[in-house]
Structure formats: structure tokens, C-alpha cells
mmCIF file with all atom_site columns, C-alpha atoms in Angstrom:
data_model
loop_
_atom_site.group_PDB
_atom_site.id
_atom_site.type_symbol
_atom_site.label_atom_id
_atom_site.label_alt_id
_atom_site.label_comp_id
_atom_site.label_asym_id
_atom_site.label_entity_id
_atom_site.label_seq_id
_atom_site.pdbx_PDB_ins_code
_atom_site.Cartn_x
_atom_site.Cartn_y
_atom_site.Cartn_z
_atom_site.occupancy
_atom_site.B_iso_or_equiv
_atom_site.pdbx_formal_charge
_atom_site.auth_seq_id
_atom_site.auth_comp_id
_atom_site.auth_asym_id
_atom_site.auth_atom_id
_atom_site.pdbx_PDB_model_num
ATOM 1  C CA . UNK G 1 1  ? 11.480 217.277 -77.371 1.00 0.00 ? 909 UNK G CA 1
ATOM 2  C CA . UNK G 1 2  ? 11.950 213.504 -77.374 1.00 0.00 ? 910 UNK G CA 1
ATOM 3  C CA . UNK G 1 3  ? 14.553 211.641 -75.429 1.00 0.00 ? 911 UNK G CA 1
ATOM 4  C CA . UNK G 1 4  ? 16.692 208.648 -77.464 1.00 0.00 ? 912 UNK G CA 1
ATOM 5  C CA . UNK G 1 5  ? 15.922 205.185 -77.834 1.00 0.00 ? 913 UNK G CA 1
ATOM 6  C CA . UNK G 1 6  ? 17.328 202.707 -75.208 1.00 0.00 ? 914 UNK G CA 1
ATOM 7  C CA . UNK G 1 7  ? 20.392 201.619 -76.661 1.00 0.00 ? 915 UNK G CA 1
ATOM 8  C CA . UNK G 1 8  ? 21.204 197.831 -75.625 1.00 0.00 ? 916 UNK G CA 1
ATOM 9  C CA . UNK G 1 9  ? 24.553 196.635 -75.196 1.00 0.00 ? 917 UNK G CA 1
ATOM 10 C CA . UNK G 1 10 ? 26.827 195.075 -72.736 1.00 0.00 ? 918 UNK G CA 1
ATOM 11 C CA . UNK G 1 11 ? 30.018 195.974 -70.597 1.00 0.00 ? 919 UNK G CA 1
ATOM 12 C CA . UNK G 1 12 ? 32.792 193.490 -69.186 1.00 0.00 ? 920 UNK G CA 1
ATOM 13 C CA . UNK G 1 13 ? 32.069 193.733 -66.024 1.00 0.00 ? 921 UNK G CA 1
ATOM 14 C CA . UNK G 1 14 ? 34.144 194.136 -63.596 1.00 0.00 ? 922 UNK G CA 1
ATOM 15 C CA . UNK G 1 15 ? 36.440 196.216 -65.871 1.00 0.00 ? 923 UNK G CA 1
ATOM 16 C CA . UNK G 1 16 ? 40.476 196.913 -64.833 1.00 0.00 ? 924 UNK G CA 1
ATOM 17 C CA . UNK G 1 17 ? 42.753 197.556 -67.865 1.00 0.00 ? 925 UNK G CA 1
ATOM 18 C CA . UNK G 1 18 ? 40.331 198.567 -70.813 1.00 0.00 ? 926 UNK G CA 1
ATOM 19 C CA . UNK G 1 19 ? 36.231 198.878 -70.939 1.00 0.00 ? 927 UNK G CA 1
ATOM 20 C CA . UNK G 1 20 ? 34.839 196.176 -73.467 1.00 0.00 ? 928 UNK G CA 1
ATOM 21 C CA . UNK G 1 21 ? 31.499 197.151 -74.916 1.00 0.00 ? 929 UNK G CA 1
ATOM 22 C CA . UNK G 1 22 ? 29.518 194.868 -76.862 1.00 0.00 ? 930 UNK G CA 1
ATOM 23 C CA . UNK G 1 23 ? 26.549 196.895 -79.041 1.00 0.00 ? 931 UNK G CA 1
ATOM 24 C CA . UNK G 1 24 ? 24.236 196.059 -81.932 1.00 0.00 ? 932 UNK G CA 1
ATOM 25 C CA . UNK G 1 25 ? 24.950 199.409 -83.415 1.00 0.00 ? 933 UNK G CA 1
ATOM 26 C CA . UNK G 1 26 ? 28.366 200.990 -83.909 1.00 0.00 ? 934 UNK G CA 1
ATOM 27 C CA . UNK G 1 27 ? 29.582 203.560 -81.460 1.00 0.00 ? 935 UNK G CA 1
ATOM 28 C CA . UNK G 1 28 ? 29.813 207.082 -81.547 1.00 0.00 ? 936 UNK G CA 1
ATOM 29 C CA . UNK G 1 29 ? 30.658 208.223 -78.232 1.00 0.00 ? 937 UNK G CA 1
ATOM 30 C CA . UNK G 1 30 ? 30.999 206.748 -74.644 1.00 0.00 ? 938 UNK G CA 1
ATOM 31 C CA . UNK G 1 31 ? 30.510 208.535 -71.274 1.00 0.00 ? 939 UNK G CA 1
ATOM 32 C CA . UNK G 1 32 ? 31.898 207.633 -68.239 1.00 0.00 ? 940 UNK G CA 1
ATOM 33 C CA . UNK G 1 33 ? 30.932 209.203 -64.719 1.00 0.00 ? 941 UNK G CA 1
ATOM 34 C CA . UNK G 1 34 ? 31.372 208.844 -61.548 1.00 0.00 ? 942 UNK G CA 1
ATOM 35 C CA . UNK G 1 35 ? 29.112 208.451 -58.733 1.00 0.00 ? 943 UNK G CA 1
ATOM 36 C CA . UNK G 1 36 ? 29.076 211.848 -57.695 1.00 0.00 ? 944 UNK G CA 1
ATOM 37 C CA . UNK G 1 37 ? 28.338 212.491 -61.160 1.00 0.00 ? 945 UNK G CA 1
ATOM 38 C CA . UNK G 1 38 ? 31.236 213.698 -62.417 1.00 0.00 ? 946 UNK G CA 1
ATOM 39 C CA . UNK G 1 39 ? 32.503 213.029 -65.648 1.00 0.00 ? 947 UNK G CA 1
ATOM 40 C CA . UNK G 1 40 ? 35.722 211.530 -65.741 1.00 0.00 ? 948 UNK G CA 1
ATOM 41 C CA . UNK G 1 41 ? 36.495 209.940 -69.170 1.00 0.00 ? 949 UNK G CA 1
ATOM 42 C CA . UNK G 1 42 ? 34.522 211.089 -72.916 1.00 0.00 ? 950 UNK G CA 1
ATOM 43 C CA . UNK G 1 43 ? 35.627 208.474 -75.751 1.00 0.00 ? 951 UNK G CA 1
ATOM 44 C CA . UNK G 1 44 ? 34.695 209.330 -79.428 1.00 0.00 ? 952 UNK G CA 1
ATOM 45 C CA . UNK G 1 45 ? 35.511 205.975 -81.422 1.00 0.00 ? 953 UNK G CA 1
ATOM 46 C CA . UNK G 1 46 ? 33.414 203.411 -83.006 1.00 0.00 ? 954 UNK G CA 1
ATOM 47 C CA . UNK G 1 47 ? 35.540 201.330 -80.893 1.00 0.00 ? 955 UNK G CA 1
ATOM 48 C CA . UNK G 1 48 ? 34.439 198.368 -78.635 1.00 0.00 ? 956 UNK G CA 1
ATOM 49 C CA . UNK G 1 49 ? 37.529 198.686 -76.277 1.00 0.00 ? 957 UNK G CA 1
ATOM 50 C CA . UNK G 1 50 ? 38.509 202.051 -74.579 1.00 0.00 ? 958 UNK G CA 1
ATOM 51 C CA . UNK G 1 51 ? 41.861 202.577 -72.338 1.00 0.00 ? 959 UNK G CA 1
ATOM 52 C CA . UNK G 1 52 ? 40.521 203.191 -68.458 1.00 0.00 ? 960 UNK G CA 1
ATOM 53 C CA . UNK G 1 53 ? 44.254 202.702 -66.367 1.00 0.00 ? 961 UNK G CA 1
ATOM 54 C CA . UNK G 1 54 ? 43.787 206.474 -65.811 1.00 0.00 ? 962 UNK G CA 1
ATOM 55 C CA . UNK G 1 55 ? 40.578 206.010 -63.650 1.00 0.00 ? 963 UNK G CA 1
ATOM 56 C CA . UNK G 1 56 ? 40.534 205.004 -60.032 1.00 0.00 ? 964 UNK G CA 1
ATOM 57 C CA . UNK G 1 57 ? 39.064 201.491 -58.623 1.00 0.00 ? 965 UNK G CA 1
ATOM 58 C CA . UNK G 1 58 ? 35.366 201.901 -58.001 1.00 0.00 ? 966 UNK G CA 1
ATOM 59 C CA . UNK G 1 59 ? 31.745 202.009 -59.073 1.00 0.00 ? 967 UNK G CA 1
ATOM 60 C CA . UNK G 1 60 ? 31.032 204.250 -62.194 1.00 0.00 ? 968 UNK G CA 1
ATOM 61 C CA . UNK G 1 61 ? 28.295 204.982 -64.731 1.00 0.00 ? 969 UNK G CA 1
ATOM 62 C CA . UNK G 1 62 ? 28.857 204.323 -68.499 1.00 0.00 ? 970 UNK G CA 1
ATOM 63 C CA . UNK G 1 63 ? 26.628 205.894 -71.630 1.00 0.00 ? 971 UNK G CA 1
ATOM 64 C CA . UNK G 1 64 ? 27.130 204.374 -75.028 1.00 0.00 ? 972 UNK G CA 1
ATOM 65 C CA . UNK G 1 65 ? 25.625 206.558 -77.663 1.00 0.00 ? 973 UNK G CA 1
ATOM 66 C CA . UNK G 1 66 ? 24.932 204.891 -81.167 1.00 0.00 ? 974 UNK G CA 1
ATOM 67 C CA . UNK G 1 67 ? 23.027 205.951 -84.197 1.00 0.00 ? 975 UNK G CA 1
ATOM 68 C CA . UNK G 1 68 ? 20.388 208.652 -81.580 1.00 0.00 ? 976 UNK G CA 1
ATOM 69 C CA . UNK G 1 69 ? 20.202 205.983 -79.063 1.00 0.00 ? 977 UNK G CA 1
ATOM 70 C CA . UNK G 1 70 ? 21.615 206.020 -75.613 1.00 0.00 ? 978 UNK G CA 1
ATOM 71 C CA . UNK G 1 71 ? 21.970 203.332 -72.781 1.00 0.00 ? 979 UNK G CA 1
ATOM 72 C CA . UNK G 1 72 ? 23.322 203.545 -69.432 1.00 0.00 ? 980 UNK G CA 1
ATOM 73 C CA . UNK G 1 73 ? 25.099 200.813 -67.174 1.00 0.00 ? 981 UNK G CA 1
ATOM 74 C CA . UNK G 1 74 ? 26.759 200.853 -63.649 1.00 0.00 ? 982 UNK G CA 1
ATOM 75 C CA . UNK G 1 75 ? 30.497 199.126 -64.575 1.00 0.00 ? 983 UNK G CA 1
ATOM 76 C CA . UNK G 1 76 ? 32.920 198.338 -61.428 1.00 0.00 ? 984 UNK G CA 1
ATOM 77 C CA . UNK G 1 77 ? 36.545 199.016 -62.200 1.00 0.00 ? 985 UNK G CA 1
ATOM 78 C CA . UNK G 1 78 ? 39.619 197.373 -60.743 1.00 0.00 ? 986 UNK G CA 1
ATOM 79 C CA . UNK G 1 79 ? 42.514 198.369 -60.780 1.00 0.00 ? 987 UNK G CA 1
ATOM 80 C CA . UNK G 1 80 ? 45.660 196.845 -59.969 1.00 0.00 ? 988 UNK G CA 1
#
């Protein structure tokens, strides 16, 4: 079995209100975890902009998946 293709793209980072993803392909799901590895917020939009006032300040991991391909990125989030 053969994992995805890196999927580049880019975050706004540090994040606070909303996460802004930049990607040459369009989106068809985002991941967000914490560090403990706990998911804590699943988006399914081929949006670049996802609502994150529900999620605590701190350091989490995102995965943008687009067209098979996958990337990971560490985001901070600030909140308010």
C-alpha cells in the first residue's frame, strides 16, 4: 500500500479567529490535532478559511488533504 503525495500549501501562521490555507489543489478535507494527538476539529470544504474560535490557544497539527495528497504543518493559535 502506498502512502499520498506531499501536498504543499501554506497556513497563516499564528492563526486566532479563522485558519487560512493557501494550496495549489482544491481542498477536500482538513485535520486538526492536538499535541497529544487528539483530534479536535475535521473540516470538509474546498474552502481556504475554516472557523477555529472553538479551539483553545496553543500549538496544533493541521492535515490538508487534496486530490490523494496529504501535507502536514504545526499552526500556533491565539486566541483572544
Amino acid at each position: 500500500m502506498s502512502s499520498p503525495e506531499a501536498l504543499s500549501f501554506q497556513v497563516l501562521n499564528p492563526a486566532s479567529q479563522e485558519l487560512r490555507i493557501q494550496a495549489s489543489l482544491p481542498i477536500d478535507k482538513v485535520d486538526i490535532h492536538d499535541m497529544m494527538g487528539q483530534q479536535v476539529l475535521t473540516a470538509y470544504a474546498s474552502t481556504d478559511r475554516i472557523p477555529i474560535q472553538a479551539l483553545a490557544s496553543g500549538l496544533y497539527l493541521v492535515t490538508v488533504y487534496a486530490e490523494g495528497q496529504k501535507g502536514t504543518q504545526k499552526v500556533v493559535i491565539t486566541q483572544q
